[in-house]
PDB file of C-alpha atoms in Angstrom:
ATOM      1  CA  UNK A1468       0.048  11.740 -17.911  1.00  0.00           C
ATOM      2  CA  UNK A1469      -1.749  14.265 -16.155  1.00  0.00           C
ATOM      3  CA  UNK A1470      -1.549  14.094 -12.304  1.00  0.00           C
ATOM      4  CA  UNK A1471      -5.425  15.312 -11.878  1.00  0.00           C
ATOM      5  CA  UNK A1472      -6.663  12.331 -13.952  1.00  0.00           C
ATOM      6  CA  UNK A1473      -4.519   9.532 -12.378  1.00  0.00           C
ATOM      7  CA  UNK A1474      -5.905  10.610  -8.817  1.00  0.00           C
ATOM      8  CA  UNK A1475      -9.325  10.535 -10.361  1.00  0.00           C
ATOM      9  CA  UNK A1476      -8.730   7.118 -12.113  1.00  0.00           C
ATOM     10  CA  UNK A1477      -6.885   6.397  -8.805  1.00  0.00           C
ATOM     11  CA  UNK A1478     -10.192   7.559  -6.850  1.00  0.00           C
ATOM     12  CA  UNK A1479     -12.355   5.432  -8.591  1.00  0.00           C
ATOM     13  CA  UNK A1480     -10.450   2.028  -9.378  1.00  0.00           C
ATOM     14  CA  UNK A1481      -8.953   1.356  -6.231  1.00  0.00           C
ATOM     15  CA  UNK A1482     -10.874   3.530  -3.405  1.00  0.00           C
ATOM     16  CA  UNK A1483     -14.809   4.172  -4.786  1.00  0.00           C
ATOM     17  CA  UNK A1484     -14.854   0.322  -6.657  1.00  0.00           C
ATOM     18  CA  UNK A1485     -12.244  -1.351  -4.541  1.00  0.00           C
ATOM     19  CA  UNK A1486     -12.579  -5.234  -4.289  1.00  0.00           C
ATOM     20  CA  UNK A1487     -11.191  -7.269  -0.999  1.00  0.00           C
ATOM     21  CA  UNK A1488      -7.866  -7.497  -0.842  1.00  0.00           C
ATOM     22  CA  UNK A1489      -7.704 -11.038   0.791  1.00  0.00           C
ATOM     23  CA  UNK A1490      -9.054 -13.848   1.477  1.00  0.00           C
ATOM     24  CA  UNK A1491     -12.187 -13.485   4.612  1.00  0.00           C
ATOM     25  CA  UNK A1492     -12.140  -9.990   3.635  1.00  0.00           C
ATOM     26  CA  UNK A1493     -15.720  -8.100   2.401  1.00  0.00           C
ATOM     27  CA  UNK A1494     -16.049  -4.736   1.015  1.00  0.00           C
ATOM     28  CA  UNK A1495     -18.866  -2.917   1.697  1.00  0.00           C
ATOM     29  CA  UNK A1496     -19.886   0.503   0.489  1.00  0.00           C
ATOM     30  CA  UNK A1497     -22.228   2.240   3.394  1.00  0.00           C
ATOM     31  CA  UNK A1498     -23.837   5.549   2.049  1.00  0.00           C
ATOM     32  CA  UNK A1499     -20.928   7.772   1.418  1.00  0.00           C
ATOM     33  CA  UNK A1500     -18.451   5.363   2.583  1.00  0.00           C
ATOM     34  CA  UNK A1501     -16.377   2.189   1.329  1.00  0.00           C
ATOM     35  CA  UNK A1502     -14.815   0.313   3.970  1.00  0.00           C
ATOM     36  CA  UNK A1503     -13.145  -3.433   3.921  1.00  0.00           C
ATOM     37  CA  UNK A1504     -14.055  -5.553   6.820  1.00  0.00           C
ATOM     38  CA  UNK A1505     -11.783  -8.861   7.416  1.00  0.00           C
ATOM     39  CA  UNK A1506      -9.664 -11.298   9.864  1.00  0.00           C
ATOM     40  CA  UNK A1507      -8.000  -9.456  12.954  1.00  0.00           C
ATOM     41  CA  UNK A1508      -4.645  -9.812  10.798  1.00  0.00           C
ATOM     42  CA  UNK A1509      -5.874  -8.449   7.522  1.00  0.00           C
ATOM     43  CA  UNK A1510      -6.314  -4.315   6.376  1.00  0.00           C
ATOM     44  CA  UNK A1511      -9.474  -3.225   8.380  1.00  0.00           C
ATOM     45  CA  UNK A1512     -10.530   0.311   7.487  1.00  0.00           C
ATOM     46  CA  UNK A1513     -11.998   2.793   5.605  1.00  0.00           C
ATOM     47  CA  UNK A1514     -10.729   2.908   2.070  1.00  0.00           C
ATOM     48  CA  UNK A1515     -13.099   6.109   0.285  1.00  0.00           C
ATOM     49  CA  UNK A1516     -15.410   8.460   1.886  1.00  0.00           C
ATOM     50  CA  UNK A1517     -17.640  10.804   0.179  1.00  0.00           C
ATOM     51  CA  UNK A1518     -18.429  12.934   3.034  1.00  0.00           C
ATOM     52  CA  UNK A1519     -20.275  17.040   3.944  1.00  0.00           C
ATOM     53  CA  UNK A1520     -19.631  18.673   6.999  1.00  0.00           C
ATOM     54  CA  UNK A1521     -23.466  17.583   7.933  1.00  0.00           C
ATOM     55  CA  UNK A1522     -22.743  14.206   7.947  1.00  0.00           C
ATOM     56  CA  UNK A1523     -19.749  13.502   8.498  1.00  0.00           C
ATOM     57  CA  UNK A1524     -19.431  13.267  12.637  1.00  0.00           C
ATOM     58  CA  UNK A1525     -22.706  10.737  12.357  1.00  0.00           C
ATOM     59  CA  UNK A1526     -20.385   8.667   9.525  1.00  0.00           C
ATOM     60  CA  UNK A1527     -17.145   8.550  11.488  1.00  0.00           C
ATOM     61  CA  UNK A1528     -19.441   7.202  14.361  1.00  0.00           C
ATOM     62  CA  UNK A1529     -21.405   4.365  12.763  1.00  0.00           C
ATOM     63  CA  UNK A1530     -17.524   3.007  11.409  1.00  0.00           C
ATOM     64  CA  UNK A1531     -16.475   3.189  15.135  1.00  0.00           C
ATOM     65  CA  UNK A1532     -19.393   1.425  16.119  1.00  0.00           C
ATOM     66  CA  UNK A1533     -19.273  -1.139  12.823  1.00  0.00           C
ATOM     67  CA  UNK A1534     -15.701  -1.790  13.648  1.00  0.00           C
ATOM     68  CA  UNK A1535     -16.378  -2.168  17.519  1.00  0.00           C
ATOM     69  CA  UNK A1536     -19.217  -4.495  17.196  1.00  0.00           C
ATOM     70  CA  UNK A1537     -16.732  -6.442  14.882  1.00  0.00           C
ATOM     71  CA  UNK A1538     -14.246  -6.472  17.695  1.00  0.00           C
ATOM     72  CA  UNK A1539     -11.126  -5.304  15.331  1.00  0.00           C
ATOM     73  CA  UNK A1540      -8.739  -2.303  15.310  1.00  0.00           C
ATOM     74  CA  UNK A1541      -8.957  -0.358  12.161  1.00  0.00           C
ATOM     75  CA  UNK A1542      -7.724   2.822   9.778  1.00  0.00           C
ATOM     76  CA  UNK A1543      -9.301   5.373   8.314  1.00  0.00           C
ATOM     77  CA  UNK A1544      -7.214   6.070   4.669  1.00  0.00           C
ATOM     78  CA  UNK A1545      -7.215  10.060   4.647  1.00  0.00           C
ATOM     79  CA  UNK A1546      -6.107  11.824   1.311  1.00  0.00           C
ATOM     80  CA  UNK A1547      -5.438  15.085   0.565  1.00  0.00           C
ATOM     81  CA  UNK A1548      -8.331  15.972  -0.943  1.00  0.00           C
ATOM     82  CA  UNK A1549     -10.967  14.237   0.708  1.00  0.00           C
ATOM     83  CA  UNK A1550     -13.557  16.097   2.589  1.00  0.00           C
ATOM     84  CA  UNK A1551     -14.634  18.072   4.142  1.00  0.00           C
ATOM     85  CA  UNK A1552     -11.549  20.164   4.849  1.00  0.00           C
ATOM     86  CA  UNK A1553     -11.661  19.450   8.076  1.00  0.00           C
ATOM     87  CA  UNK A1554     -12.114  15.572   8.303  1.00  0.00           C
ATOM     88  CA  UNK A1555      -8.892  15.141   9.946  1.00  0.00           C
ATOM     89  CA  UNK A1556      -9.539  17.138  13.040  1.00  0.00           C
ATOM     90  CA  UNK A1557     -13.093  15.472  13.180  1.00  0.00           C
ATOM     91  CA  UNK A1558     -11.513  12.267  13.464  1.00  0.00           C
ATOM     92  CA  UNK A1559      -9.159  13.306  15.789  1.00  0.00           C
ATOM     93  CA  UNK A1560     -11.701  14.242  17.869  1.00  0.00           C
ATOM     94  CA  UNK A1561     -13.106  11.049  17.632  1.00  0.00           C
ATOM     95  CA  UNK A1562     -10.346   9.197  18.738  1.00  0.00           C
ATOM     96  CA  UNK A1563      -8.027   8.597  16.130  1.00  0.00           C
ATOM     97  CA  UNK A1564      -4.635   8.724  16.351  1.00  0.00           C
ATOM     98  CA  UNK A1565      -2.572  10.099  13.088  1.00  0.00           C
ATOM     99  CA  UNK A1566       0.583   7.973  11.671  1.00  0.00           C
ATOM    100  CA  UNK A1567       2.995   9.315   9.806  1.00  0.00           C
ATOM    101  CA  UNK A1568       2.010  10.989   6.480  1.00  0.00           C
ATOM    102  CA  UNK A1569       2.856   9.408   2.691  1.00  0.00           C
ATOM    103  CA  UNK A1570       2.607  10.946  -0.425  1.00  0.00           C
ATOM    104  CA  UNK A1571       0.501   8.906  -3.138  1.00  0.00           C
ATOM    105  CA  UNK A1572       2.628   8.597  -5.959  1.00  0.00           C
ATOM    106  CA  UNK A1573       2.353   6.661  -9.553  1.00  0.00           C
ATOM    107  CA  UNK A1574       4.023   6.621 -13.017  1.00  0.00           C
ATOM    108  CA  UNK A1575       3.309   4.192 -16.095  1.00  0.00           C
ATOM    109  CA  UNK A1576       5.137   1.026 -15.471  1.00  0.00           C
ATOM    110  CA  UNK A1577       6.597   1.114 -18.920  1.00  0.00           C
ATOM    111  CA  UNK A1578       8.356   4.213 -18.309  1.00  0.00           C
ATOM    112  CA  UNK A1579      10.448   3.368 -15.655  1.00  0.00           C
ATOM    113  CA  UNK A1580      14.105   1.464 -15.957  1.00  0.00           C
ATOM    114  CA  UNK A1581      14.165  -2.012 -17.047  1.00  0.00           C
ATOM    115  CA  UNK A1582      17.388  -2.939 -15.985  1.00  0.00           C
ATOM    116  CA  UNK A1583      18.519  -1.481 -13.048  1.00  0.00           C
ATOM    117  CA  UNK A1584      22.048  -3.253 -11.996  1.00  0.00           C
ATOM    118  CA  UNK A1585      22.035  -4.967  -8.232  1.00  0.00           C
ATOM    119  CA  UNK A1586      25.469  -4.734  -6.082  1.00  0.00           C
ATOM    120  CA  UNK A1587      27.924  -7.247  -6.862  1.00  0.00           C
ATOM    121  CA  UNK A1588      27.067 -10.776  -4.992  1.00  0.00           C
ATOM    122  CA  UNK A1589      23.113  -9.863  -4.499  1.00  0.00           C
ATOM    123  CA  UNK A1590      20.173 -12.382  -6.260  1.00  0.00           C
ATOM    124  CA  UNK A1591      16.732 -11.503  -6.147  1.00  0.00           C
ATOM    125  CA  UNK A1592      14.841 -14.503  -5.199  1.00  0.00           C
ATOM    126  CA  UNK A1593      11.213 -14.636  -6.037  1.00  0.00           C
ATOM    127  CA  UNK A1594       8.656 -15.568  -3.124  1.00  0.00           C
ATOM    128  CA  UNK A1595       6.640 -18.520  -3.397  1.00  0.00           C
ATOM    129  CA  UNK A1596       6.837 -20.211   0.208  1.00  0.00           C
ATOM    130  CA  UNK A1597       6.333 -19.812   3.747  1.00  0.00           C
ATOM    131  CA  UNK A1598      10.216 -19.563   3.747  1.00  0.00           C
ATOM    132  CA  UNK A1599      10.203 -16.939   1.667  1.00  0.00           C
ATOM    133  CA  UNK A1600       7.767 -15.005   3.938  1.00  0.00           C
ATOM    134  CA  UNK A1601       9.922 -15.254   6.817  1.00  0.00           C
ATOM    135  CA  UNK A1602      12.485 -13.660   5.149  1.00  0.00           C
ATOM    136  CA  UNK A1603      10.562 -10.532   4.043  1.00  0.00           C
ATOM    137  CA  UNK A1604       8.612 -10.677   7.591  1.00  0.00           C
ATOM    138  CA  UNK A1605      12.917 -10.751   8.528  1.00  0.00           C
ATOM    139  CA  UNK A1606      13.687  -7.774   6.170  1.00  0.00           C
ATOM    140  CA  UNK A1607      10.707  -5.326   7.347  1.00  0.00           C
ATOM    141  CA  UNK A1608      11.496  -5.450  10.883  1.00  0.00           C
ATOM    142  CA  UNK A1609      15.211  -5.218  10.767  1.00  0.00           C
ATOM    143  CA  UNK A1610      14.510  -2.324   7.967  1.00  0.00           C
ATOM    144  CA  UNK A1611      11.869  -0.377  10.304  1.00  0.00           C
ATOM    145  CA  UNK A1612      11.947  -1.736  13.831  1.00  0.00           C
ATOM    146  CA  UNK A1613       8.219  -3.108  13.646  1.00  0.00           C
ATOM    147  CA  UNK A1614       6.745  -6.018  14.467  1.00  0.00           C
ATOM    148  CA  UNK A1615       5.669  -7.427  10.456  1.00  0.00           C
ATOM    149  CA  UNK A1616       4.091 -10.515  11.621  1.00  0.00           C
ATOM    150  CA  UNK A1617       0.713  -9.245  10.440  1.00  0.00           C
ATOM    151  CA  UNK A1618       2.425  -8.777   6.498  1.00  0.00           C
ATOM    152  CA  UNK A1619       3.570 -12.425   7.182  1.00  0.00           C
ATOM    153  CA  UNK A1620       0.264 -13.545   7.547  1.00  0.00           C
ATOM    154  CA  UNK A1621      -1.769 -11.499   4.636  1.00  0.00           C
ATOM    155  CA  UNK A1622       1.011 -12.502   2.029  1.00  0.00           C
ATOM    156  CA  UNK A1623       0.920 -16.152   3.301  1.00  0.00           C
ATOM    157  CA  UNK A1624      -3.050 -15.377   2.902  1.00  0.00           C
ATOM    158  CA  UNK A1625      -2.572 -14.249  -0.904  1.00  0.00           C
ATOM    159  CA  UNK A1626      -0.244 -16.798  -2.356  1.00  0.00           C
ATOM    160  CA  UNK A1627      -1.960 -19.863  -0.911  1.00  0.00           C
ATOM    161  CA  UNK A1628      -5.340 -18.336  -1.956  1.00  0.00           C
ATOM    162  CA  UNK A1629      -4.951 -16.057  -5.071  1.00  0.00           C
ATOM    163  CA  UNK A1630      -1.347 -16.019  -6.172  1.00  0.00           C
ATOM    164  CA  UNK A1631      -2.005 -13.838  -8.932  1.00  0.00           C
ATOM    165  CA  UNK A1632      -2.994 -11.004  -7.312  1.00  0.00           C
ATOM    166  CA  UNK A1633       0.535 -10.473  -5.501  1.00  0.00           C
ATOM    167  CA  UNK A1634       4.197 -11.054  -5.707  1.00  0.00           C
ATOM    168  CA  UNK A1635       6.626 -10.590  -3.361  1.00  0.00           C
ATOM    169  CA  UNK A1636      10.794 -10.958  -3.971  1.00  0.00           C
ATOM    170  CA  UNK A1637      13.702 -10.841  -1.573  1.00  0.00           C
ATOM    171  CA  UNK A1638      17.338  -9.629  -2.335  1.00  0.00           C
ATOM    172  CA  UNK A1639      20.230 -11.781  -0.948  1.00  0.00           C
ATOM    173  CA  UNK A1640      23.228 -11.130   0.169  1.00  0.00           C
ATOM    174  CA  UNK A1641      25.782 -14.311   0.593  1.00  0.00           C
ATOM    175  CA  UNK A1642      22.493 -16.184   1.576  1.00  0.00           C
ATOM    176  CA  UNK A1643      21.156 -12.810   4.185  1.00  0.00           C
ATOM    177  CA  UNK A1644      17.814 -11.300   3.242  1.00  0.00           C
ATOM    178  CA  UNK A1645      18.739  -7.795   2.841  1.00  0.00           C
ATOM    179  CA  UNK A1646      16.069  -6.356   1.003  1.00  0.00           C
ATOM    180  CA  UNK A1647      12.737  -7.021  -0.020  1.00  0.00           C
ATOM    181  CA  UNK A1648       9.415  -5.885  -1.690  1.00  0.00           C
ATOM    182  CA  UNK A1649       5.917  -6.852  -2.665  1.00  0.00           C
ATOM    183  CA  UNK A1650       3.758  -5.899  -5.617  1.00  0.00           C
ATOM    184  CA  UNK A1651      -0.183  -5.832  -4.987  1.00  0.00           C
ATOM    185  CA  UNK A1652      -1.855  -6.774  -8.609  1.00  0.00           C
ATOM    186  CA  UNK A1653      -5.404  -5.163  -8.310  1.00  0.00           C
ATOM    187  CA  UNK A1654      -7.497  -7.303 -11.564  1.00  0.00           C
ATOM    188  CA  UNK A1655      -9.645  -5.326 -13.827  1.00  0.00           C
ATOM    189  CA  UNK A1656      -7.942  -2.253 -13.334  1.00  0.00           C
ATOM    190  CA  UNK A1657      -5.107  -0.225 -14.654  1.00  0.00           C
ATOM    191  CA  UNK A1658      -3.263  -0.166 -11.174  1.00  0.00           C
ATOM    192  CA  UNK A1659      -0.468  -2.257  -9.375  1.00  0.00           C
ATOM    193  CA  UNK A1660       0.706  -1.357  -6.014  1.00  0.00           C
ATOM    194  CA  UNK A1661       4.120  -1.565  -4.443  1.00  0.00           C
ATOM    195  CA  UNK A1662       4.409  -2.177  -1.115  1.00  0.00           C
ATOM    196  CA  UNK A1663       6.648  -2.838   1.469  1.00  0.00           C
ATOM    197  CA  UNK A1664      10.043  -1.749   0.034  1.00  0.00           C
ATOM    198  CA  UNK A1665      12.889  -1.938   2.655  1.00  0.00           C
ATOM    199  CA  UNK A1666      16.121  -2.309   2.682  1.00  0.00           C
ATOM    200  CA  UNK A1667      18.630  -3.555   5.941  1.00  0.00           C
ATOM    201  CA  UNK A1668      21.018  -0.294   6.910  1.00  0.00           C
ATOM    202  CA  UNK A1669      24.351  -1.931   6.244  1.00  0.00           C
ATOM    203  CA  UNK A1670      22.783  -2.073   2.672  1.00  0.00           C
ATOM    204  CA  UNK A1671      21.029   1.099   1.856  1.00  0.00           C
ATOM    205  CA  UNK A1672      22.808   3.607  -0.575  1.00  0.00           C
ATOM    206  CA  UNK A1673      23.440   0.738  -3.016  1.00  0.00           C
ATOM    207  CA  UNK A1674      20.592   0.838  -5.484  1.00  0.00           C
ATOM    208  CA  UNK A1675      18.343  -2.298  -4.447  1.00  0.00           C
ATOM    209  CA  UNK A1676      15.217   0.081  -3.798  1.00  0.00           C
ATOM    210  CA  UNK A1677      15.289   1.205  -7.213  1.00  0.00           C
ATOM    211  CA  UNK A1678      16.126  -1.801  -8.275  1.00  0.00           C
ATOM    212  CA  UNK A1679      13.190  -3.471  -6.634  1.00  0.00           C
ATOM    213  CA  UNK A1680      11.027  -1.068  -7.827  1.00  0.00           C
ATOM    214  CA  UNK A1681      11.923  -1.459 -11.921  1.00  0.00           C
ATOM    215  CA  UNK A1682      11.792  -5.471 -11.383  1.00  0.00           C
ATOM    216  CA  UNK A1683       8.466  -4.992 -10.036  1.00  0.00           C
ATOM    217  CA  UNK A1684       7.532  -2.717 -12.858  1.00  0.00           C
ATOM    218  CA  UNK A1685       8.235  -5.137 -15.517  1.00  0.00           C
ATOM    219  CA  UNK A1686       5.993  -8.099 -13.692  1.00  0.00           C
ATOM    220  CA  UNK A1687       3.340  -5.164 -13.569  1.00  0.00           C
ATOM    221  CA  UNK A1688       2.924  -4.258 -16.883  1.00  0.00           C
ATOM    222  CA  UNK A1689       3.538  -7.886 -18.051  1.00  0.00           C
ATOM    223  CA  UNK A1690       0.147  -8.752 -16.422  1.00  0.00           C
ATOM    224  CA  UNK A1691      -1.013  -6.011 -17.914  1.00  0.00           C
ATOM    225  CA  UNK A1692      -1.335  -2.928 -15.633  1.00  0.00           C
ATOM    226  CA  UNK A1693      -0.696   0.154 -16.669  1.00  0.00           C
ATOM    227  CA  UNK A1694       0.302   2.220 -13.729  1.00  0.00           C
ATOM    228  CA  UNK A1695       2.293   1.844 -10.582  1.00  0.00           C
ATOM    229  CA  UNK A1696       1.403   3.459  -7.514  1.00  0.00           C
ATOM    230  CA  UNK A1697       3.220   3.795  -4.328  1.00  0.00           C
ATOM    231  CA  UNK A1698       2.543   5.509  -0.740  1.00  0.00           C
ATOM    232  CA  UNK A1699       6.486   6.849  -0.329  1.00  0.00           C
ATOM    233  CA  UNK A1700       7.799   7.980   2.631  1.00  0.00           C
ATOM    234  CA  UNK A1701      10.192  11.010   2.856  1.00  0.00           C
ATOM    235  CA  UNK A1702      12.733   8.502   2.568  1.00  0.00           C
ATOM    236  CA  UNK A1703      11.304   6.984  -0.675  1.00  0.00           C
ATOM    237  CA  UNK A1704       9.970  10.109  -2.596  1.00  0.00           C
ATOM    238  CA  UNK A1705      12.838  11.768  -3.740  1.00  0.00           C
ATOM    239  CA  UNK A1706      13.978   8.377  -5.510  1.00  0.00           C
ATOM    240  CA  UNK A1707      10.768   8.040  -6.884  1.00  0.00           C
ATOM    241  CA  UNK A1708      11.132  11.603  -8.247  1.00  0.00           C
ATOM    242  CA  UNK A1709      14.125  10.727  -9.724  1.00  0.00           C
ATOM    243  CA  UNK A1710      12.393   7.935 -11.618  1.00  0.00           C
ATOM    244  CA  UNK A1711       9.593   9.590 -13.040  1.00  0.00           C
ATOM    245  CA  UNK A1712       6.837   9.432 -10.089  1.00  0.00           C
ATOM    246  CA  UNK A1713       4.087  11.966 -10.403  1.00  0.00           C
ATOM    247  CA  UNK A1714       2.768  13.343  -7.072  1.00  0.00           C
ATOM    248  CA  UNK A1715      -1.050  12.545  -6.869  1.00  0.00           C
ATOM    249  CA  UNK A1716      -2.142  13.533  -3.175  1.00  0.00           C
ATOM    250  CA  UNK A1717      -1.016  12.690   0.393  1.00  0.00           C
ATOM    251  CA  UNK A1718      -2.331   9.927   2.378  1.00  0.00           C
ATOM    252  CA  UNK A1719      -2.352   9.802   6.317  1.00  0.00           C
ATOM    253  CA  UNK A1720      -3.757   6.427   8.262  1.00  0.00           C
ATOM    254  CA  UNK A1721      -5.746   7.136  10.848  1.00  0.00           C
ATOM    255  CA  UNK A1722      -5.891   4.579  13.243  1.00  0.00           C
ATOM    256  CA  UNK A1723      -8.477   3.691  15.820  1.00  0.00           C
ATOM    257  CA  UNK A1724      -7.942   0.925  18.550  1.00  0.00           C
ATOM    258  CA  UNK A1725     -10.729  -1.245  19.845  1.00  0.00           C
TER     259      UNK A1725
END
């Protein structure tokens, strides 16, 4: 695996040829731009941009005013490498505000551990049911100290209207959701997604994330996807490192409030 052509395939399977990612949600592709456009509680926002320092104020303005008219929030999905060098400060300028930086990481799912042992008294349930939602809406906000309602809603979305494109599974604890994850299947192409991986403090240090991550892995390349790709966090990389993730780029949302 080279890291170059996994960003490229990367680049063009899920970002330049992306397909909506739930149900109510369109993906249009505006000159140099591909942007998803859905309910107030899906992923709004920009997903590729093919821009020049000529055009690239006037393109950042007509997704403001596309998303404005629309009447919904949304995120502008900066990489690394996009351009022009300076898109970030032109989006800045425009009124973005700049969360917290990820690196976009991915390794062939075949590679990584099968097996990977949980802690002693811990089941991985698999979520099918609004139930099982709640307890990885439970699980995110106890793990980052967000409000996850949104994620409630978009996986509730998925498995009542495509179940096959994602999969979601909680670890318990003496019947306590302690950690949880989601994989995001993407049909047609060599990509699956994980998403979402977090883990209660009392529990962290233990092995579930990697654990999480290898039992998504399997379901992954059992449908038939090659790769796995993650946004990590600082918290995240290193493990990921550990288990054979190749850095790709970096990837900063940029988010604009209407």
């Amino acid at each position: 695996m080279e890291p170059q052509h996994l960003r490229d395939l990367y680049d063009r399977q899920l970002r330049r040829e992306a397909r909506p990612d739930g149900p109510g949600c369109r993906v249009e592709r505006v000159g140099p731009v591909v942007r998803q456009t859905g309910p107030a509680h899906a992923w709004n926002g920009v997903l590729w941009s093919g821009l020049d320092a000529p055009g690239a104020d006037a393109a950042i303005a007509a997704q403001i005013a596309h998303y404005r008219a629309a009447g919904l929030s949304f995120e502008w999905k900066l990489y690394g490498h996009d351009g022009p060098a300076d898109l970030a400060d032109r989006l800045l300028a425009a009124g973005f505000t700049a969360e917290d930086p990820e690196t976009l990481m991915a390794t062939e799912a075949a590679a990584l551990p099968q097996d990977v042992p949980l802690p002693e008294g811990v089941e991985l349930h698999a979520v099918t049911d609004e139930a099982g939602v709640r307890q990885v809406v439970e699980v995110h906000e106890r793990a980052f100290g967000t409000d996850s309602s949104h994620i409630g809603r978009q996986l509730l979305d998925r498995l009542a209207a495509d179940p096959d494109t994602v999969t979601a599974v909680v670890a318990v604890a003496s019947g306590e959701p302690v950690s949880a994850a989601r994989l995001e299947l993407c049909p047609g192409t060599d990509f699956a997604g994980l998403w979402g991986g977090g883990t209660v403090e009392a529990w962290r240090g233990r092995g579930l994330y990697r654990a999480l991550v290898a039992h998504r892995a399997r379901i992954a390349a059992a449908r038939g996807h090659r790769y796995v790709q993650v946004d990590a966090a600082d918290t995240s990389r290193p493990i990921l490192q550990r288990l054979g993730f190749l850095t790709l780029s970096t990837t900063t949302p940029y988010t604009y409030a209407v």
